[in-house]
Structure formats: structure tokens, C-alpha cells
Coordinates of C-alpha atoms and ligand atoms in Angstrom, one line a residue:
X1 CA 128.2 207.4 152.0
X2 CA 131.1 207.1 154.3
X3 CA 129.4 204.1 156.1
X4 CA 128.9 202.4 152.7
X5 CA 132.5 202.8 151.8
X6 CA 133.7 201.4 155.1
X7 CA 131.2 198.5 154.8
X8 CA 132.4 197.8 151.2
X9 CA 136.0 197.8 152.4
X10 CA 135.0 195.3 155.2
X11 CA 133.2 193.2 152.6
X12 CA 136.2 193.2 150.3
X13 CA 138.6 192.2 153.1
X14 CA 136.3 189.6 154.6
X15 CA 134.4 188.6 151.4
X16 CA 136.8 185.7 150.9
X17 CA 136.1 184.3 154.3
X18 CA 132.3 184.9 154.0
X19 CA 132.1 182.7 150.9
X20 CA 134.7 180.3 152.3
X21 CA 132.2 179.6 155.1
X22 CA 130.0 178.0 152.5
X23 CA 130.6 174.7 150.7
X24 CA 131.5 175.1 147.1
X25 CA 128.6 176.3 145.0
X26 CA 128.4 173.3 142.6
X27 CA 128.3 171.0 145.7
X28 CA 125.5 173.0 147.3
X29 CA 123.5 173.3 144.1
X30 CA 123.6 169.7 143.2
X31 CA 120.3 168.6 144.7
X32 CA 118.6 171.8 143.7
X33 CA 119.6 171.4 140.0
X34 CA 118.3 167.9 140.0
X35 CA 115.1 168.8 141.8
X36 CA 113.6 171.1 139.2
X37 CA 110.3 171.4 141.1
X38 CA 109.4 172.9 144.5
X39 CA 106.5 174.3 146.5
X40 CA 106.3 177.9 147.6
X41 CA 104.0 178.4 150.6
X42 CA 102.7 182.0 151.5
X43 CA 101.1 181.8 154.8
X44 CA 100.4 184.4 157.5
X45 CA 97.9 186.7 159.1
X46 CA 96.8 188.0 155.7
X47 CA 95.0 184.7 155.3
X48 CA 92.5 186.0 157.9
X49 CA 91.2 189.0 155.9
X50 CA 91.8 186.8 152.8
X51 CA 91.6 189.9 150.5
X52 CA 88.7 191.8 152.2
X53 CA 89.1 194.6 154.7
X54 CA 86.3 196.6 156.3
X55 CA 83.9 195.1 153.8
X56 CA 85.9 196.1 150.8
X57 CA 87.9 193.8 148.4
X58 CA 91.4 195.1 148.3
X59 CA 93.1 194.9 144.9
X60 CA 96.4 193.1 144.1
X61 CA 98.1 190.2 145.9
X62 CA 96.6 189.0 149.1
X63 CA 99.7 189.2 151.3
X64 CA 100.0 192.9 150.5
X65 CA 96.6 193.7 152.0
X66 CA 98.0 195.6 155.0
X67 CA 100.0 197.9 152.7
X68 CA 97.4 198.2 149.9
X69 CA 94.6 198.9 152.4
X70 CA 96.8 201.0 154.6
X71 CA 95.6 199.0 157.6
X72 CA 96.8 200.5 160.9
X73 CA 99.3 198.4 162.7
X74 CA 97.0 197.8 165.7
X75 CA 94.0 196.8 163.5
X76 CA 96.2 194.4 161.6
X77 CA 97.6 192.9 164.7
X78 CA 94.1 192.4 166.0
X79 CA 93.4 190.0 163.1
X80 CA 95.9 187.6 164.5
X81 CA 93.2 186.5 167.0
X82 CA 91.5 184.7 164.1
X83 CA 94.7 183.1 162.8
X84 CA 93.9 179.8 164.4
X85 CA 95.1 177.0 162.1
X86 CA 93.5 174.1 163.9
X87 CA 93.4 172.1 160.7
X88 CA 97.1 172.5 160.0
X89 CA 98.5 169.1 159.2
X90 CA 102.1 169.5 158.0
X91 CA 102.4 165.8 157.3
X92 CA 99.6 166.0 154.7
X93 CA 101.1 169.3 153.2
X94 CA 104.4 167.6 152.7
X95 CA 102.7 164.5 151.3
X96 CA 100.8 166.6 148.8
X97 CA 104.0 168.3 147.7
X98 CA 105.8 165.0 147.4
X99 CA 102.9 163.4 145.5
X100 CA 102.9 166.3 143.1
X101 CA 106.6 165.5 142.3
X102 CA 108.0 168.4 144.2
X103 CA 111.4 167.9 145.9
X104 CA 111.5 171.0 148.2
X105 CA 109.3 173.4 150.0
X106 CA 110.0 177.1 150.7
X107 CA 107.6 178.7 153.3
X108 CA 107.2 182.3 154.3
X109 CA 108.7 182.2 157.8
X110 CA 108.1 186.0 158.0
X111 CA 106.5 188.0 155.2
X112 CA 106.3 191.8 154.8
X113 CA 103.6 192.0 157.5
X114 CA 106.4 190.9 160.0
X115 CA 104.4 188.1 161.5
X116 CA 106.7 185.2 162.3
X117 CA 105.4 181.6 161.9
X118 CA 107.8 180.6 164.5
X119 CA 108.6 181.2 168.2
X120 CA 110.9 184.2 168.3
X121 CA 112.8 185.9 171.1
X122 CA 113.4 188.9 168.9
X123 CA 109.8 189.9 168.4
X124 CA 106.5 189.1 170.1
X125 CA 104.7 189.5 166.8
X126 CA 104.9 185.7 166.2
X127 CA 102.5 182.8 166.1
X128 CA 103.4 181.5 169.6
X129 CA 103.1 184.8 171.5
X130 CA 100.3 186.4 169.5
X131 CA 97.7 183.8 168.7
X132 CA 95.4 181.4 170.6
X133 CA 96.9 178.6 168.6
X134 CA 100.2 179.3 170.3
X135 CA 102.4 176.8 168.6
X136 CA 105.5 177.1 166.4
X137 CA 104.3 176.2 162.8
X138 CA 107.8 175.5 161.3
X139 CA 108.9 172.9 163.8
X140 CA 106.4 170.2 162.8
X141 CA 106.8 171.1 159.1
X142 CA 110.6 170.6 159.4
X143 CA 109.9 167.2 161.0
X144 CA 107.4 166.2 158.3
X145 CA 109.9 167.2 155.6
X146 CA 112.6 165.2 157.2
X147 CA 110.4 162.2 157.5
X148 CA 109.3 162.3 153.8
X149 CA 112.7 163.3 152.4
X150 CA 111.7 166.8 151.2
X151 CA 114.1 169.7 151.5
X152 CA 112.8 172.7 153.5
X153 CA 113.7 176.3 152.9
X154 CA 112.6 179.6 154.5
X155 CA 111.4 182.7 152.8
X156 CA 112.3 185.7 155.0
X157 CA 111.5 189.3 154.3
X158 CA 114.7 190.8 155.7
X159 CA 114.2 194.5 155.1
X160 CA 110.5 195.1 154.5
X161 CA 108.4 194.9 157.6
X162 CA 105.2 196.8 158.3
X163 CA 104.7 195.9 161.9
X164 CA 108.1 195.5 163.6
X165 CA 109.2 199.2 163.9
X166 CA 112.1 200.3 161.7
X167 CA 111.3 197.9 158.8
X168 CA 111.0 199.4 155.4
X169 CA 107.8 199.8 153.4
X170 CA 107.6 200.0 149.6
X171 CA 105.3 202.8 148.8
X172 CA 102.1 201.7 147.1
X173 CA 99.2 204.2 146.6
X174 CA 95.8 203.5 148.1
X175 CA 93.8 204.2 145.0
X176 CA 93.9 200.6 144.0
X177 CA 90.9 198.8 145.6
X178 CA 90.7 201.3 148.4
X179 CA 88.1 204.0 147.8
X180 CA 88.8 205.5 151.3
X181 CA 87.8 209.2 151.6
X182 CA 91.1 209.7 153.4
X183 CA 93.2 208.1 150.7
X184 CA 94.6 211.4 149.4
X185 CA 95.8 212.3 152.9
X186 CA 97.2 208.8 153.5
X187 CA 99.1 208.9 150.2
X188 CA 100.6 212.3 151.0
X189 CA 101.7 210.9 154.4
X190 CA 103.4 207.8 152.8
X191 CA 105.3 210.1 150.6
X192 CA 106.7 212.0 153.5
X193 CA 107.3 208.8 155.5
X194 CA 109.2 206.5 153.1
X195 CA 106.1 204.4 152.3
X196 CA 105.0 204.1 156.0
X197 CA 101.3 204.9 156.9
X198 CA 101.3 204.5 160.6
X199 CA 103.6 206.4 163.0
X200 CA 104.2 203.2 165.0
X201 CA 106.2 201.9 162.0
X202 CA 108.8 204.6 162.5
X203 CA 109.5 204.4 166.2
X204 CA 112.8 202.6 165.6
X205 CA 115.5 203.0 163.0
X206 CA 116.2 200.6 160.2
X207 CA 119.5 199.7 161.9
X208 CA 117.7 198.9 165.1
X209 CA 115.2 196.8 163.2
X210 CA 118.0 194.9 161.5
X211 CA 120.0 194.4 164.7
X212 CA 117.1 193.6 167.1
X213 CA 114.7 191.7 164.9
X214 CA 115.8 190.7 161.5
X215 CA 119.3 189.4 162.1
X216 CA 118.3 187.6 165.4
X217 CA 115.3 186.0 163.7
X218 CA 117.4 184.7 160.8
X219 CA 119.8 183.3 163.4
X220 CA 116.9 181.6 165.0
X221 CA 115.7 180.1 161.7
X222 CA 119.2 178.8 160.9
X223 CA 119.7 177.4 164.4
X224 CA 116.4 175.9 165.6
X225 CA 115.0 173.8 162.7
X226 CA 117.8 171.4 161.6
X227 CA 119.0 171.6 158.1
X228 CA 117.7 174.6 156.2
X229 CA 118.0 173.9 152.4
X230 CA 117.2 177.4 151.1
X231 CA 117.1 180.9 152.5
X232 CA 114.8 182.9 150.2
X233 CA 115.4 186.6 150.7
X234 CA 112.8 189.1 149.5
X235 CA 112.5 192.8 148.5
X236 CA 116.0 194.1 149.0
X237 CA 114.7 197.7 148.8
X238 CA 116.3 199.8 151.5
X239 CA 119.0 197.2 152.4
X240 CA 122.4 198.5 153.3
X241 CA 125.7 196.7 152.7
X242 CA 126.3 196.6 156.5
X243 CA 123.0 194.7 157.0
X244 CA 123.5 192.4 154.1
X245 CA 127.0 191.6 155.4
X246 CA 125.5 190.6 158.7
X247 CA 123.0 188.3 157.1
X248 CA 125.6 186.8 154.8
X249 CA 127.9 185.9 157.7
X250 CA 125.0 184.1 159.5
X251 CA 125.0 181.6 156.6
X252 CA 128.1 180.0 158.2
X253 CA 125.6 178.2 160.5
X254 CA 124.3 176.3 157.5
X255 CA 127.3 175.8 155.2
X256 CA 125.2 173.9 152.6
X257 CA 122.5 176.5 152.3
X258 CA 121.4 178.0 149.0
X259 CA 120.3 181.6 148.8
X260 CA 118.6 183.7 146.1
X261 CA 119.5 187.0 144.6
X262 CA 117.1 189.2 146.7
X263 CA 119.4 190.0 149.7
X264 CA 120.8 193.2 148.3
X265 CA 121.4 194.3 144.8
X266 CA 123.8 194.2 143.1
X267 CA 126.6 193.2 145.5
X268 CA 125.0 190.1 146.8
X269 CA 124.0 187.9 143.8
X270 CA 123.4 184.8 145.9
X271 CA 123.2 181.4 144.1
X272 CA 120.2 181.8 141.8
X273 CA 118.0 184.3 140.1
X274 CA 114.3 184.6 140.8
X275 CA 112.2 185.5 137.8
X276 CA 108.7 186.1 139.2
X277 CA 105.5 185.1 137.5
X278 CA 107.3 184.7 134.2
X279 CA 109.5 182.2 132.4
X280 CA 112.6 183.8 130.9
X281 CA 113.2 183.8 127.2
X282 CA 116.2 181.8 126.1
X283 CA 118.0 185.0 125.1
X284 CA 117.8 186.3 128.7
X285 CA 119.7 183.3 130.2
X286 CA 123.3 183.8 131.0
X287 CA 124.2 180.5 132.6
X288 CA 123.3 181.6 136.1
X289 CA 121.0 179.2 138.0
X290 CA 117.4 180.4 138.1
X291 CA 114.0 179.5 139.6
X292 CA 110.7 180.9 138.4
X293 CA 108.3 181.4 141.2
X294 CA 104.6 181.4 140.1
X295 CA 101.1 181.4 141.6
X296 CA 98.4 179.0 140.6
X297 CA 95.8 181.8 140.6
X298 CA 96.6 185.5 140.9
X299 CA 97.8 185.8 144.5
X300 CA 100.5 184.3 146.8
X301 CA 98.7 184.8 150.1
X302 CA 95.2 183.3 150.3
X303 CA 92.3 185.4 148.9
X304 CA 88.9 183.8 149.3
X305 CA 87.6 185.2 146.0
X306 CA 90.5 184.6 143.6
X307 CA 89.3 181.6 141.7
X308 CA 91.3 182.4 138.6
X309 CA 93.4 179.2 138.6
X310 CA 95.7 178.2 135.7
X311 CA 94.9 174.8 134.3
X312 CA 97.0 171.7 135.3
X313 CA 97.9 171.5 131.6
X314 CA 99.3 175.1 131.6
X315 CA 101.3 174.5 134.8
X316 CA 102.7 171.1 133.6
X317 CA 103.7 172.7 130.3
X318 CA 105.3 175.6 132.3
X319 CA 107.3 173.1 134.3
X320 CA 108.5 171.4 131.1
X321 CA 109.3 174.7 129.4
X322 CA 111.3 175.7 132.5
X323 CA 113.2 172.4 132.6
X324 CA 113.9 172.7 128.9
X325 CA 115.6 176.1 129.6
X326 CA 117.5 174.7 132.6
X327 CA 115.6 176.3 135.4
X328 CA 113.4 175.3 138.4
X329 CA 109.7 176.0 139.1
X330 CA 108.7 177.1 142.6
X331 CA 104.9 176.8 142.5
X332 CA 102.9 178.6 145.2
X333 CA 100.1 177.5 147.5
X334 CA 98.4 180.0 149.8
X335 CA 96.8 178.1 152.7
X336 CA 93.8 179.4 154.6
X337 CA 93.9 180.8 158.2
X338 CA 92.6 177.4 159.3
X339 CA 95.6 175.7 157.8
X340 CA 94.2 174.1 154.7
X341 CA 95.3 174.2 151.1
X342 CA 92.5 175.6 148.8
X343 CA 90.7 172.8 147.1
X344 CA 91.7 174.0 143.6
X345 CA 95.4 173.8 144.6
X346 CA 94.9 170.3 146.0
X347 CA 93.4 169.2 142.6
X348 CA 96.2 170.9 140.6
X349 CA 98.9 169.3 142.7
X350 CA 97.3 165.9 142.2
X351 CA 97.0 166.3 138.4
X352 CA 100.6 167.4 138.2
X353 CA 101.6 164.4 140.4
X354 CA 99.9 162.0 138.0
X355 CA 101.8 163.4 135.1
X356 CA 105.1 163.5 137.0
X357 CA 104.7 159.9 138.1
X358 CA 104.8 158.8 134.5
X359 CA 107.0 161.5 133.0
X360 CA 109.1 162.7 135.9
X361 CA 112.3 161.4 134.3
X362 CA 111.9 164.0 131.6
X363 CA 112.2 166.7 134.4
X364 CA 114.4 165.5 137.3
X365 CA 118.2 165.8 136.8
X366 CA 117.8 166.9 133.2
X367 CA 119.6 169.6 131.4
X368 CA 118.4 172.3 129.0
X369 CA 117.4 171.4 125.4
X370 CA 120.3 171.5 122.9
X371 CA 117.8 172.9 120.3
X372 CA 116.0 175.5 122.4
X373 CA 112.3 175.6 121.7
X374 CA 110.3 173.6 119.1
X375 CA 107.1 175.0 117.7
X376 CA 105.4 171.7 118.8
X377 CA 106.9 171.4 122.3
X378 CA 110.1 171.2 124.3
X379 CA 113.1 169.0 124.9
X380 CA 115.2 168.1 127.9
X381 CA 118.3 165.8 128.0
X382 CA 120.2 163.6 130.4
X383 CA 123.5 161.9 130.1
X384 CA 123.4 158.2 130.5
X385 CA 126.1 155.6 130.9
X386 CA 126.4 154.9 127.2
X387 CA 125.0 157.9 125.7
X388 CA 122.2 160.5 126.0
X389 CA 118.4 160.3 126.7
X390 CA 116.5 163.0 124.9
X391 CA 113.0 163.8 126.1
X392 CA 110.7 165.4 123.6
X393 CA 107.6 166.7 125.2
X394 CA 104.9 167.2 122.6
X395 CA 102.3 170.0 123.3
X396 CA 100.9 170.3 119.8
X397 CA 100.4 167.0 118.1
X398 CA 101.5 167.6 114.5
X399 CA 98.9 166.9 111.8
X400 CA 101.4 164.9 109.8
X401 CA 102.4 163.0 113.0
X402 CA 106.0 163.7 112.4
X403 CA 108.6 165.4 114.6
X404 CA 111.7 166.6 112.6
X405 CA 114.9 166.9 114.6
X406 CA 117.8 168.5 112.8
X407 CA 121.5 168.8 113.5
X408 CA 122.0 165.7 115.6
X409 CA 124.3 162.9 114.2
X410 CA 124.1 160.5 117.1
X411 CA 122.6 157.1 116.2
X412 CA 119.3 156.1 117.8
X413 CA 119.2 153.2 120.2
X414 CA 115.5 153.3 121.0
X415 CA 112.5 155.6 121.0
X416 CA 109.3 155.2 123.0
X417 CA 106.4 157.1 124.5
X418 CA 106.6 157.4 128.3
X419 CA 102.8 157.5 128.6
X420 CA 102.3 153.9 127.5
X421 CA 105.7 152.5 126.7
X422 CA 104.8 152.2 123.0
X423 CA 107.7 152.0 120.7
X424 CA 108.0 154.9 118.2
X425 CA 109.6 154.6 114.8
X426 CA 112.4 156.9 113.8
X427 CA 114.1 157.3 110.4
X428 CA 117.0 159.3 109.2
X429 CA 116.7 161.4 106.0
X430 CA 119.6 161.6 103.7
X431 CA 120.1 165.2 104.9
X432 CA 120.7 163.7 108.3
X433 CA 117.4 164.8 109.9
X434 CA 115.8 162.5 112.4
X435 CA 112.1 161.9 111.8
X436 CA 110.1 160.6 114.7
X437 CA 106.8 159.1 113.6
X438 CA 104.1 159.5 116.2
X439 CA 100.9 157.5 116.6
X440 CA 97.6 159.0 115.5
X441 CA 96.6 160.5 118.8
X442 CA 98.5 162.0 121.7
X443 CA 98.2 159.6 124.7
X444 CA 98.3 162.5 127.2
X445 CA 96.5 165.8 126.8
X446 CA 98.9 167.4 129.3
X447 CA 102.0 166.7 127.2
X448 CA 103.2 163.4 125.7
X449 CA 106.9 162.6 126.1
X450 CA 108.9 160.7 123.6
X451 CA 112.1 159.4 125.0
X452 CA 114.9 158.9 122.4
X453 CA 118.0 157.2 123.6
X454 CA 121.0 157.8 121.4
X455 CA 124.7 156.7 121.4
X456 CA 127.3 159.1 122.6
X457 CA 127.1 162.7 123.9
X458 CA 124.9 165.1 122.2
X459 CA 126.3 168.6 121.6
X460 CA 125.2 171.2 124.1
X461 CA 123.9 173.6 121.4
X462 CA 122.5 172.5 118.1
X463 CA 121.1 174.8 115.4
X464 CA 117.5 173.8 114.4
Ligands
JFZ501 C1 107.7 189.7 146.3 C2 106.7 189.9 147.4 O1 106.5 191.3 147.6 C3 105.4 189.2 147.2 O2 104.5 189.4 148.2 C4 105.7 187.7 147.0 O3 106.2 187.2 148.2 C5 106.7 187.5 145.9 C6 107.1 186.1 145.8 O4 107.9 188.3 146.1 O5 107.3 190.4 145.2 C7 108.3 190.9 144.4 C8 109.6 191.0 144.7 C9 110.5 191.4 143.8 C10 110.1 191.7 142.5 C11 108.7 191.7 142.2 C12 107.8 191.3 143.2 N1 110.9 192.1 141.6 O6 112.2 192.2 141.8 O7 110.5 192.4 140.4

């Protein structure tokens, strides 16, 4: 308690300076607000078991297998011998992201299993010192991103760490997917030990872990890989104000960096919110920047038997929905231990890329819909030199082939379908509603975008 008060006082005194080390928020967020679409990559030793441990399929998300299966530290570490990503081709990863229309990549530099995908002096539990592969995985990715003009960010699990001693562990019971006869004993143990299931996890204090591993590793990440666009914290559980303050001051190394809201709650809000596996309702939005992170199937880290992929149509419409509400989509890929994207992910990325090539202008650099949602689809908007472009993405082609837009007085300059450039007729009713007359059939089953250019600025909020 006393420590917290002291740390809070320090924060209040130095807080000004801490943020002053960063460039102004609007300046830092500019590229991110225009980008709208990025790739999340969850990659680590969990790709080796790929959801199966000791012949049993462990339930829940793949990167949690060590915790869910209560795998002993030494057994988990032994799996690193099979983490040999000889097929890793960062150039092709970045190209796939770019061709999909993504503008940035965020990769798990260290997830909760503590395994660093980079050379680290702070812990030997890293890809260089602990695998036969023996090479830093982030260096060549950073180079490929630079070459292709894609921004690179690092996910880093700052508090939760199940291998480096002193890290926290969120308590998850073994009953899910782990019919181990010892599970009752293990669960009782985790209750007494703050979620830990192996005595090795508690051979150092949290403070030691923060000072000896976590802070030094973040410093390495911010120092050794050129420009870092995003630092994506995760699971603030167990964080202290002292620790968060240390991380926060490291950001001075990268004054342009963007951080999320998962460093420590509630005193460190970061730059954007992180709704997970869901798209917020309009009513939940308060003007704070936000990014939905989402999986293509049901797991972040690779699971060999999770084939429950969302359709490209669903994912494209999710992206449109998100853009229409003013947010970003960070869409996940979980590569295999050999270093390949799953085939289904490759196909989804390519389908999304096809749509984005034609319709990307309805996404990039757009702002939220003035009308909110339509029953038939979504809208995004962009200020142009002489007026405003409105992008109406149609999901459900109306039976009467008419879109009725109310509450907008601006006169129409032109209206066309992005899919084929075909002109679209618009008329104004005497009540002032704009009626857009669509052709008989939707030209694109994913979503067909009608771009309507109008004169002047359109109000930010219009009642439907
Ligand atoms: C976290 C991780 O535990 C997970 O493995 C994955 O990396 C995901 C992107 O993030 O999961 C969370 C973190 C926070 C919440 C939910 C899941 N939360 O605040 O509701």
C-alpha cells in the first residue's frame, strides 16, 4: 500500500515528463488511424504441441496450452527442440499481409510462455539460445517490413510469464480438456500459489522478474529493431504502478510509438482500447481510439485441429463494420512451428486482398459513418477537396434495389459502384431523402460498395 502511494506520487510528479517524452498523440496516431487493417501474429513454442499434449487435445486457445495443461516448466522447455522454423520466410509473410491490404503487423515477441522470439541477454529462454534454429526471428521480419513499407509492432506479455521465474500466472483450472487424475491436486496447488503449478515458477519475486527480465527485454525490443510502431501489452493482471512506470519511461526510446490499454489498469490507458474477439456496439464507443483483435478460426496460437475458420465474407464485413464505427481490425495468423502460415489463413488473406484492391478506398483513411448502421450494410466517409465521399457497403441487396438515405442535404456530384465503375442513379424525394437505385444484382458477394460524392461537408452525426 505504502509502495503504491509512493509510486503514484512519483507518477504524478513525473507523469508530465513521461508523456512529454512521446510525440503528441494525434501525430503518433495519424498513420494508425488511416491504416485501419493490420495483422496479428501469435507465434512461439506452443506451435510445437499445436493443441495436443501427451496425446490429449487441450481445450481453449492454443498459446495457453502450458497453463491449461499444467505442463511442467522442464517439459515445456523441452518442446523448444522441435521449434525449428526452417520454412520461415519473413519476406513472404510481409508480402501476404501487404497483399491482403494490411498496413501493419504486430507479432508476439514474447507471449505468456515467456519464450522470446529474439536474442535476449535478459533470459536464455529465447529462440537463439534455446533452439537448434538459433537465429533471431524479429530481425529479418523488421527488415522485410521496412523493405515493403509495412509498420512493425511488438506484442509483449509484460507481467504474465510461466517460464521465467517470478512472472505471474492467471489461474485456470485443469478440468477443461485435461482429464488428468492429478487435476484436483494441481488445482488446489494453483490456488495456494497464485495460479502457478510448478515450484520453479516461484523461485524469484515479481519485482526480480520485472527488473531482470521484462524491463530489460522491452528495452532490447525498443533498441535493436529500428522503428517500432506499436507496443502491444497484454494481461495487466498483477502489474504494479512501479513496474508500469518503468515500462512507460522506456517509451522515450521510441517517441513515435503507439501503445495499447493493457499495461496496467486503470492508471495507464495507453493510446487505444483493445476489444477482443468482438466488435463494439456504437453505444459503447466514447471517442477513444480502438482496435478489435480477432482470430480467423478459434485460436491465436497454431492448433493443428482447429479448422473452424470464418469465411472471407464474414471477415471482410467485419472490417467494414469496424471501419464504419471508426476502429481498426488486427486480424490474427498463427504460424506453424516450421514457420508457415496455415493454408486456410493464406486463402483468407488472398480473398480479403482481392476485395481490398478494388474497395480499399472505402476503408483506408475513412471516418465513422454519420448514420451509424443501416439494416442493409454500412457507411464510411472521407473528406475530399471539394466535399465528401460517402462509401455505402451493401451486405444485403435490397429486394426493391433501393437504398434510402435520410437526413443529408448535400447535393450529389456522382455515384458509382467501386466493383465495376458502373454509374448509379440517385434521386431526391420531396422529403429530402436520397434514393440510390441499384442494379439488379450485387456485383460482389463479399460486399458491394457504392461511392457517392457530395458537395460540402457532411455532418458528423445524422439521424436516420
Ligand atoms: C490475451 C492473451 O491471453 C491471449 O493469449 C491472446 O494473446 C489475446 C490476444 O490476448 O487474452 C486476453 C487478454 C485480455 C482480455 C481477454 C483475453 N480481457 O481483457 O478481456
